[in-house]
CSV table of C-alpha atoms and ligand atoms in Angstrom, one decimal:
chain,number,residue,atom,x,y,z
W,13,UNK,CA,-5.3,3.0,-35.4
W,14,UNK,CA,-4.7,-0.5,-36.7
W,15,UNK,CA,-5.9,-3.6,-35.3
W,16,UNK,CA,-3.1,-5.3,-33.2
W,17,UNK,CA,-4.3,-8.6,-31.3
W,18,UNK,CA,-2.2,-10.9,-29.2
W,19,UNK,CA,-2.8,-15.0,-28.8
W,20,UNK,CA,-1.5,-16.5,-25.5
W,21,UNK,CA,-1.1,-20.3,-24.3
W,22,UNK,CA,-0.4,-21.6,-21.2
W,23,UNK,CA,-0.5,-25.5,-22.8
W,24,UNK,CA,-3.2,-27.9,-23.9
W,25,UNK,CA,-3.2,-31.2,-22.4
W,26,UNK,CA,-6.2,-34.1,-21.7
W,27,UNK,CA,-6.1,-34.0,-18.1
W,28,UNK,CA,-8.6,-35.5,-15.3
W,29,UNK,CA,-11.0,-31.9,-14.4
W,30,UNK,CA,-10.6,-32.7,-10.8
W,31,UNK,CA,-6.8,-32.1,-10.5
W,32,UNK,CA,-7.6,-28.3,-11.6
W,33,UNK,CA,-8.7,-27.3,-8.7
W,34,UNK,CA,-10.2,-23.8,-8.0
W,35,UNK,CA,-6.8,-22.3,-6.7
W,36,UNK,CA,-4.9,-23.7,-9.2
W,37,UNK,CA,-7.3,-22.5,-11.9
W,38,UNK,CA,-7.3,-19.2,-10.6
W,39,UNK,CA,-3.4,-18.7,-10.5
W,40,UNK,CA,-3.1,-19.9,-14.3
W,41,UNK,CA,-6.0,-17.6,-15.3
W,42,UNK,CA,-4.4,-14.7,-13.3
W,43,UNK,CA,-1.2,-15.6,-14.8
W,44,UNK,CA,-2.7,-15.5,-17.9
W,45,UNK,CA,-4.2,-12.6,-17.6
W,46,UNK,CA,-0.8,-10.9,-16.7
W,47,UNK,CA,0.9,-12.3,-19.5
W,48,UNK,CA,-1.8,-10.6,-21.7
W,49,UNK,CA,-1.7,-7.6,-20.0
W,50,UNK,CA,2.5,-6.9,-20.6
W,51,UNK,CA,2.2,-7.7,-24.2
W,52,UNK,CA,-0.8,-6.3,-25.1
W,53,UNK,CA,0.8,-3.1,-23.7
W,54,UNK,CA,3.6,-3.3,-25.6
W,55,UNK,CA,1.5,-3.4,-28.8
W,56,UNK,CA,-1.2,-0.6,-27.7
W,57,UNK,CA,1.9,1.9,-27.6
W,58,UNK,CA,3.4,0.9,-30.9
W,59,UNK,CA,5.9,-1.9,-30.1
W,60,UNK,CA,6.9,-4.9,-32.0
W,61,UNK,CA,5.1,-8.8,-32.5
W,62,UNK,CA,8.6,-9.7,-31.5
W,63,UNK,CA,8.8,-7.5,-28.4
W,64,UNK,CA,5.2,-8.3,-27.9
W,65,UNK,CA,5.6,-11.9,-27.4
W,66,UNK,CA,9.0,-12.4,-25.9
W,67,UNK,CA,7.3,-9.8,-22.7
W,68,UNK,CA,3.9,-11.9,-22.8
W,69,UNK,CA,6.4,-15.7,-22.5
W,70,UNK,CA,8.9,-13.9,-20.0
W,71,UNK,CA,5.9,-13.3,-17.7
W,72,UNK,CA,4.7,-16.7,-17.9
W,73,UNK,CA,8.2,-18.1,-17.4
W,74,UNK,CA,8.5,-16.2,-14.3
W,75,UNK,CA,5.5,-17.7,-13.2
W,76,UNK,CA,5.7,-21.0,-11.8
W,77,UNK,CA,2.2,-22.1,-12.2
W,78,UNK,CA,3.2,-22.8,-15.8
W,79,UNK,CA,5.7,-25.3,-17.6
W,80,UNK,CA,8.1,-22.9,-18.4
W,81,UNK,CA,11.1,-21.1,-16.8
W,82,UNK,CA,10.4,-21.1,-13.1
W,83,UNK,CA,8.4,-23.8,-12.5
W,84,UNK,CA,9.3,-26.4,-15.2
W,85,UNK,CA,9.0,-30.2,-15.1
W,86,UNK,CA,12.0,-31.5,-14.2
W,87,UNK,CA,13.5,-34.8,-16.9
W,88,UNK,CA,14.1,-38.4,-15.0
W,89,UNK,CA,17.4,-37.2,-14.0
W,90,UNK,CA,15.6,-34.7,-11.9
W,91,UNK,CA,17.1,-31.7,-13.5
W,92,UNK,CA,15.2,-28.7,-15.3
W,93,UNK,CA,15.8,-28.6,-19.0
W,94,UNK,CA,14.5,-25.8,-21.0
W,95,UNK,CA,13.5,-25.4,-24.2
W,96,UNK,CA,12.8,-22.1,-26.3
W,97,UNK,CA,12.2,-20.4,-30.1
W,98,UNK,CA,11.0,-17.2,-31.5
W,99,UNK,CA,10.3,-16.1,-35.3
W,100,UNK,CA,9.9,-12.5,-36.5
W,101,UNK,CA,7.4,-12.7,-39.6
W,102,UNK,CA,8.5,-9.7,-40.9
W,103,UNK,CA,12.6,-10.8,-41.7
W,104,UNK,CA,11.6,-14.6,-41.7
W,105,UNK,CA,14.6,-14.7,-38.9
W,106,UNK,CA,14.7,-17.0,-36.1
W,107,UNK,CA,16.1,-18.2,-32.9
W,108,UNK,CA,16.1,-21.0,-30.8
W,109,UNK,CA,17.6,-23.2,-27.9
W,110,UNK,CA,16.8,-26.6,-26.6
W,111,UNK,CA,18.1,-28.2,-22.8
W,112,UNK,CA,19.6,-25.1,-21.6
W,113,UNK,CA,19.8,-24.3,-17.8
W,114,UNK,CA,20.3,-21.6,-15.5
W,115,UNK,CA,19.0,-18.7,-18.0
W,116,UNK,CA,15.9,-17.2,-16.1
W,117,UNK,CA,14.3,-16.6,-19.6
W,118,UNK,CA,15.2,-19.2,-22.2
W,119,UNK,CA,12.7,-17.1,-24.5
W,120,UNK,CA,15.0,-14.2,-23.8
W,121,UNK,CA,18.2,-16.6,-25.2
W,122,UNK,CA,16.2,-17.6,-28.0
W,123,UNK,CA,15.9,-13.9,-29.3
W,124,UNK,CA,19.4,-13.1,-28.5
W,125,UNK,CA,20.4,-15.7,-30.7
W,126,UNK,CA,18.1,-14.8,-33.2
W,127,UNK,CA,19.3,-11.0,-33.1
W,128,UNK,CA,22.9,-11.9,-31.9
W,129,UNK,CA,24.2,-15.3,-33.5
W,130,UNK,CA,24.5,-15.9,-36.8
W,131,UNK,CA,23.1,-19.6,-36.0
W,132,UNK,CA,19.7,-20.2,-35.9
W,133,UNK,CA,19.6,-23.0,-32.8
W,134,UNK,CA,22.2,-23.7,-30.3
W,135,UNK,CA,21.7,-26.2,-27.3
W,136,UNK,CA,22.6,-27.3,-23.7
W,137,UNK,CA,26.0,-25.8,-22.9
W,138,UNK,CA,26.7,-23.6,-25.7
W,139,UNK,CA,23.4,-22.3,-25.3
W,140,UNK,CA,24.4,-21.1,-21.3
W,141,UNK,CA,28.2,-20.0,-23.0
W,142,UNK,CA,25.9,-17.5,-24.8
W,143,UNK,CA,23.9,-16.4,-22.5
W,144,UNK,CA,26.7,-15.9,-20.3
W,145,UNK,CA,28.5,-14.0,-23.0
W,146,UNK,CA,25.4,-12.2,-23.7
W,147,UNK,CA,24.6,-11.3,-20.1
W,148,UNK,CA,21.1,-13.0,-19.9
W,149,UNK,CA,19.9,-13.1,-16.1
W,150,UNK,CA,20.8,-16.6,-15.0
W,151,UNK,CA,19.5,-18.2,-11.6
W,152,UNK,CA,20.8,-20.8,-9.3
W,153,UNK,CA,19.1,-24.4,-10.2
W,154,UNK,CA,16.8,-24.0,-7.1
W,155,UNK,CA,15.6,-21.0,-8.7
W,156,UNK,CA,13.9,-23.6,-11.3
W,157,UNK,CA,12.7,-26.2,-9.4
W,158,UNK,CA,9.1,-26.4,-7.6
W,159,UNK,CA,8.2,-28.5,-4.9
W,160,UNK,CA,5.2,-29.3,-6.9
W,161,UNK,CA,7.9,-30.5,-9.8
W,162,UNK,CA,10.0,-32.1,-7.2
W,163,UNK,CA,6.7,-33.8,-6.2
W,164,UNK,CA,5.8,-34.9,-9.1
W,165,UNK,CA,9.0,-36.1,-10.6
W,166,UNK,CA,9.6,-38.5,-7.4
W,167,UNK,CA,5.7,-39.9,-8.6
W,168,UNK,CA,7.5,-40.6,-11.7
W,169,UNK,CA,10.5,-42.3,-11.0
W,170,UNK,CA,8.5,-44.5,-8.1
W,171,UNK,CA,6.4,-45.8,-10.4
W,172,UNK,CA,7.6,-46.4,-13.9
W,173,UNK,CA,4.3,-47.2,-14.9
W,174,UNK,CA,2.5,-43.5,-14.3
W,175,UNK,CA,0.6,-42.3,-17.0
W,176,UNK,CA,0.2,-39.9,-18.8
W,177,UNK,CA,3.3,-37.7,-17.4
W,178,UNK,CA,2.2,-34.3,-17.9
W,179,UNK,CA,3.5,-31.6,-19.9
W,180,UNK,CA,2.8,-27.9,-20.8
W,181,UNK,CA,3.8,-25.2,-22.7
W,182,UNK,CA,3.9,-21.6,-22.8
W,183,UNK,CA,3.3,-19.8,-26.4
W,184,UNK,CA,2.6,-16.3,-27.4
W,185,UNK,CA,1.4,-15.3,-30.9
W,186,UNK,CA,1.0,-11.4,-32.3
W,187,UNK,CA,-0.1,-9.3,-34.5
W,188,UNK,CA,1.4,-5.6,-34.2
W,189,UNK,CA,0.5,-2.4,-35.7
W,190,UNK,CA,2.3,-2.3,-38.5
W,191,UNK,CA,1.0,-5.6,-39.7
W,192,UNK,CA,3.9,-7.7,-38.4
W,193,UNK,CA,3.3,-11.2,-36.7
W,194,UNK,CA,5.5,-12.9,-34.4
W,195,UNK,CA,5.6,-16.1,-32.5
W,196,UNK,CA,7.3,-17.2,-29.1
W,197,UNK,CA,7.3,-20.8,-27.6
W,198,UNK,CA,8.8,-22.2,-24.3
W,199,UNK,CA,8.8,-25.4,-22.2
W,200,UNK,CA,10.2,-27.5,-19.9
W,201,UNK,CA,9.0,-30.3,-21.6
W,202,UNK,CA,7.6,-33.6,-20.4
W,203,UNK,CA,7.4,-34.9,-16.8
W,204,UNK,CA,10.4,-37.5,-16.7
W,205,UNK,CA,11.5,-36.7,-20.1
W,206,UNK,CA,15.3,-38.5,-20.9
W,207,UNK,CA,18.0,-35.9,-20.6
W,208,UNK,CA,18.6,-34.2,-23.6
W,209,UNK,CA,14.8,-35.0,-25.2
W,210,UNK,CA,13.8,-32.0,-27.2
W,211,UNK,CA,10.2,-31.6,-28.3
W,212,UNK,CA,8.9,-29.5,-30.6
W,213,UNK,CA,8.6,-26.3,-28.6
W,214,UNK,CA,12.1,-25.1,-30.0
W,215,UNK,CA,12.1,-26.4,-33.4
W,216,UNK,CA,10.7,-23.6,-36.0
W,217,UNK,CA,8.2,-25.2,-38.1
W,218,UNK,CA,7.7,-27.4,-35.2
W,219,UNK,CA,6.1,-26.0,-32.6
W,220,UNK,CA,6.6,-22.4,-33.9
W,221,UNK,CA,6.6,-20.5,-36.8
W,222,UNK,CA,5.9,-17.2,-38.0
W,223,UNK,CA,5.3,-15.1,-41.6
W,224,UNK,CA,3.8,-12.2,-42.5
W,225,UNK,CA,2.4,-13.3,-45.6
W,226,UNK,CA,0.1,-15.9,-43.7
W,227,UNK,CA,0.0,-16.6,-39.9
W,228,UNK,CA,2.0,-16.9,-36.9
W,229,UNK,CA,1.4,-20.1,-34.4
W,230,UNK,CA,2.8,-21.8,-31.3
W,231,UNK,CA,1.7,-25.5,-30.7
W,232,UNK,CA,1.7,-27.2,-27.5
W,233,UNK,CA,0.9,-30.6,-26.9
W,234,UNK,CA,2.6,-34.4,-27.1
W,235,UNK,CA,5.8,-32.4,-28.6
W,236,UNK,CA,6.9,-36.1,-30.7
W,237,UNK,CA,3.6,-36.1,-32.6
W,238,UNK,CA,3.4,-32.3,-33.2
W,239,UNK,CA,7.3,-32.6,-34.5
W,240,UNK,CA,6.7,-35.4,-37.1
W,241,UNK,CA,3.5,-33.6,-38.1
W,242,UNK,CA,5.6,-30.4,-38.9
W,243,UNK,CA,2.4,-28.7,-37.3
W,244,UNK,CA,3.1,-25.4,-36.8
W,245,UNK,CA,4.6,-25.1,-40.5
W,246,UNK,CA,1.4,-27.3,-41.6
W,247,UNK,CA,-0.9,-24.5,-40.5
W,248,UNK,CA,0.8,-22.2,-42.1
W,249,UNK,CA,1.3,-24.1,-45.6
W,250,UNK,CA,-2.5,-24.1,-45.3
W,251,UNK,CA,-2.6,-20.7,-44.4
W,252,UNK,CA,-0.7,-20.0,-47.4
W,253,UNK,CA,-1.2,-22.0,-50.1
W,254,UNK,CA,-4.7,-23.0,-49.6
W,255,UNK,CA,-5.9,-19.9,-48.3
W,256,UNK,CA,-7.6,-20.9,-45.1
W,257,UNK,CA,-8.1,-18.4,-42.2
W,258,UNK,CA,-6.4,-19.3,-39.0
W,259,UNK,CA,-9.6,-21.1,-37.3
W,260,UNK,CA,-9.7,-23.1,-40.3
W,261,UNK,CA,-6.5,-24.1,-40.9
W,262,UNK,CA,-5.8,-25.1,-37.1
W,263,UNK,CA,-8.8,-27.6,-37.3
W,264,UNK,CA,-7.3,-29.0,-40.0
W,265,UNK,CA,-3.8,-29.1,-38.5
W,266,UNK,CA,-5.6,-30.8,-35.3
W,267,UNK,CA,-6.9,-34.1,-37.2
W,268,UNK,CA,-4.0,-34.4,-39.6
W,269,UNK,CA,-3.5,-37.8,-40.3
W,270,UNK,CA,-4.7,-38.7,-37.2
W,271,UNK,CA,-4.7,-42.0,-36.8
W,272,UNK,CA,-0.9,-41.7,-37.3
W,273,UNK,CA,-0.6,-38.5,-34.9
W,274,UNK,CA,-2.5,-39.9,-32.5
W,275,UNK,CA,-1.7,-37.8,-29.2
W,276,UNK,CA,-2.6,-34.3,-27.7
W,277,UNK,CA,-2.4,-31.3,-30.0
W,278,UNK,CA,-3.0,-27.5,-29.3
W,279,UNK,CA,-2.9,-24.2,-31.3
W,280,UNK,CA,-2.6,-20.8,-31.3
W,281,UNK,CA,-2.3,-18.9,-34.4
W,282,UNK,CA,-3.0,-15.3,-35.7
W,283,UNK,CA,-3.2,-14.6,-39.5
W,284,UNK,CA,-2.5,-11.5,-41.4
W,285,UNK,CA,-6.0,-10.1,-41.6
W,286,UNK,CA,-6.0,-10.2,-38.1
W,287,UNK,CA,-8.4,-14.0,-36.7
W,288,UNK,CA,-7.2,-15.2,-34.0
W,289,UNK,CA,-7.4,-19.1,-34.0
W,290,UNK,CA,-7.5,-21.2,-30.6
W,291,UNK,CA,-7.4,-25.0,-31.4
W,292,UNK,CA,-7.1,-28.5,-29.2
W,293,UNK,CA,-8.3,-31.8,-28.9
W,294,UNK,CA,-7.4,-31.9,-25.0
W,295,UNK,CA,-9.9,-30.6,-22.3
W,296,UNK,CA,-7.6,-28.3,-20.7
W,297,UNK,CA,-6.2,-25.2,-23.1
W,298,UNK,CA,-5.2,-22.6,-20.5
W,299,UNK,CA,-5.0,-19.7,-23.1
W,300,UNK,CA,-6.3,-15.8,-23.4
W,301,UNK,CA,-6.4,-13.0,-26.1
W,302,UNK,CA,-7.3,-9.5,-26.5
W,303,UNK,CA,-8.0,-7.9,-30.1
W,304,UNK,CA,-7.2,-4.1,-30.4
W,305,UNK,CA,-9.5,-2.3,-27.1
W,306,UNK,CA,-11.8,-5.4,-26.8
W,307,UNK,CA,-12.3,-7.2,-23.7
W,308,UNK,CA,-9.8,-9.6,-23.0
W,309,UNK,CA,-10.7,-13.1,-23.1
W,310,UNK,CA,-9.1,-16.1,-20.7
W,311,UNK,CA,-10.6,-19.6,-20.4
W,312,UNK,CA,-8.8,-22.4,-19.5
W,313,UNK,CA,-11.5,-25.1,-20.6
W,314,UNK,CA,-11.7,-25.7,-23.9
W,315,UNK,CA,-15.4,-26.3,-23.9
W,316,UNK,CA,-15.6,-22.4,-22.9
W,317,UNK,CA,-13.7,-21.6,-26.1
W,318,UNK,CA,-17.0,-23.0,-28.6
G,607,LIG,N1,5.0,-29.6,-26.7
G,607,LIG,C1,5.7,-29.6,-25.4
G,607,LIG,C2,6.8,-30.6,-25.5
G,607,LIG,O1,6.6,-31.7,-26.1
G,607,LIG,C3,4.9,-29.9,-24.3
G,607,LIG,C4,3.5,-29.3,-24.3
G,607,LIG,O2,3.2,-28.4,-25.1
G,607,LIG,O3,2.7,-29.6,-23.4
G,607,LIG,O4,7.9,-30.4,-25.0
């Protein structure tokens, strides 16, 4: 049988240890571990990087311990605004969707336009006409929104000062038995974002890109610093034309021109021979993997990752 391996993230951020407390930590490594669980499943009976990863980000949307789906931060308006993108590294194709609402699985949306649209990225209301049209499960706002988000968003807008605002991302990254790599990225963004921001979550190249000739990778982090780095298409340039492995070419990605990317940055990234790269310069990178039959591995310290 032939190695199949799937990356998960659950976001990177520099974050004060004590507000992970033990129950929090132990829903997002449960949730984790869940994620890893449906799309590693997928792959051990045959199934696709791209079915693989949309499953593994669908579970972590429906989990609202994560920044993505149910559960995500809500912009200064107070409103949920989603982002999503998924590439298949086999066809080079693509979808994504930025500021949608109501659609239970942006992830989902992102793949139907990738499989369904002959555009590569719609947004906002468009993006609901097609999932409409599409019949994507939608949900009621309320659906969305946490008291925990609801919490923290009237934090925000009480003190305009409050910093950092959080953010988190949700990313899964595969490898499948027929040697094809996909990626999958989705986010509510950032705490008391503007309406209408978009990060790089659903930009391909951005925070997601995907080819079977090198790598496939999902970034997470301050989503303006990983866009005008071009991060997730900079690992795989070096992937690609300056041979690097994964590990290697994620460190490098981390402390690109750093002084001028100065912000939180976080990878995941599979290449073709099958090393699985897991990459931050935050203390928190709530991620897991499992290679082939191997014991799966969740951490959501990055310390625990050296
Ligand atoms: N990159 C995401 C964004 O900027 C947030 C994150 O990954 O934490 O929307």
């Amino acid at each position: 049988m032939k190695t199949y391996t799937i990356v998960l993230h659950g976001g990177a951020v520099t974050m004060d240890p004590a507000k992970m407390t033990p129950d929090l930590e132990a829903a997002i490594r449960q949730g984790l571990q869940e994620a890893l669980q449906v799309g590693w499943e997928i792959l051990h009976r045959g199934g696709s990087a791209v079915e693989a990863v949309e499953a593994a980000v669908c579970s972590m949307e429906n989990n609202e311990h994560f920044n993505a789906g149910r559960g995500s931060s809500l912009n200064k308006q107070g409103e949920v605004e989603m982002d999503a993108s998924i590439m298949d590294g086999r066809t080079l194709r693509a979808g994504a969707v930025n500021s949608v609402r109501y659609v239970k699985n942006p992830v989902s949306l992102a793949r139907a336009v990738m499989e369904r649209c002959e555009h590569v990225h719609i947004s906002d209301e468009g993006a609901v006409e097609f999932a409409l049209q599409h019949g994507l499960t939608m949900e009621a706002v309320h659906y969305f929104e946490t008291e925990k988000a609801r919490k923290e968003w009237l934090e925000i807008i009480q003190d305009e000062e409050k910093q950092p605002q959080e953010h988190d991302t949700v990313g899964a990254v595969a490898l499948d038995q027929d040697g094809n790599l996909a990626v999958a990225t989705s986010t509510g963004g950032i705490e008391g974002q503007l309406k209408g921001r978009v990060g790089d979550s659903p930009i391909i190249g951005g925070g997601s890109y995907a080819a079977n000739e090198a790598c496939a990778v999902s970034c997470t982090g301050d989503g303006e610093v990983i866009l005008r780095g071009a991060l997730a298409h900079e690992v795989y340039a070096l992937v690609k034309y300056r041979g690097l492995s994964a590990p290697e070419a994620c460190r490098e990605a981390v402390q690109l021109r750093d002084e001028d990317l100065k912000g939180d940055k976080g990878f995941i990234a599979i290449d073709k021979d099958g090393n699985v790269a897991v990459e931050s310069n935050t203390n928190i990178m709530r991620c897991a993997y499992r290679i082939g039959e191997q014991e799966p591995f969740v951490t959501v310290w990055r310390e625990e990752l050296k």
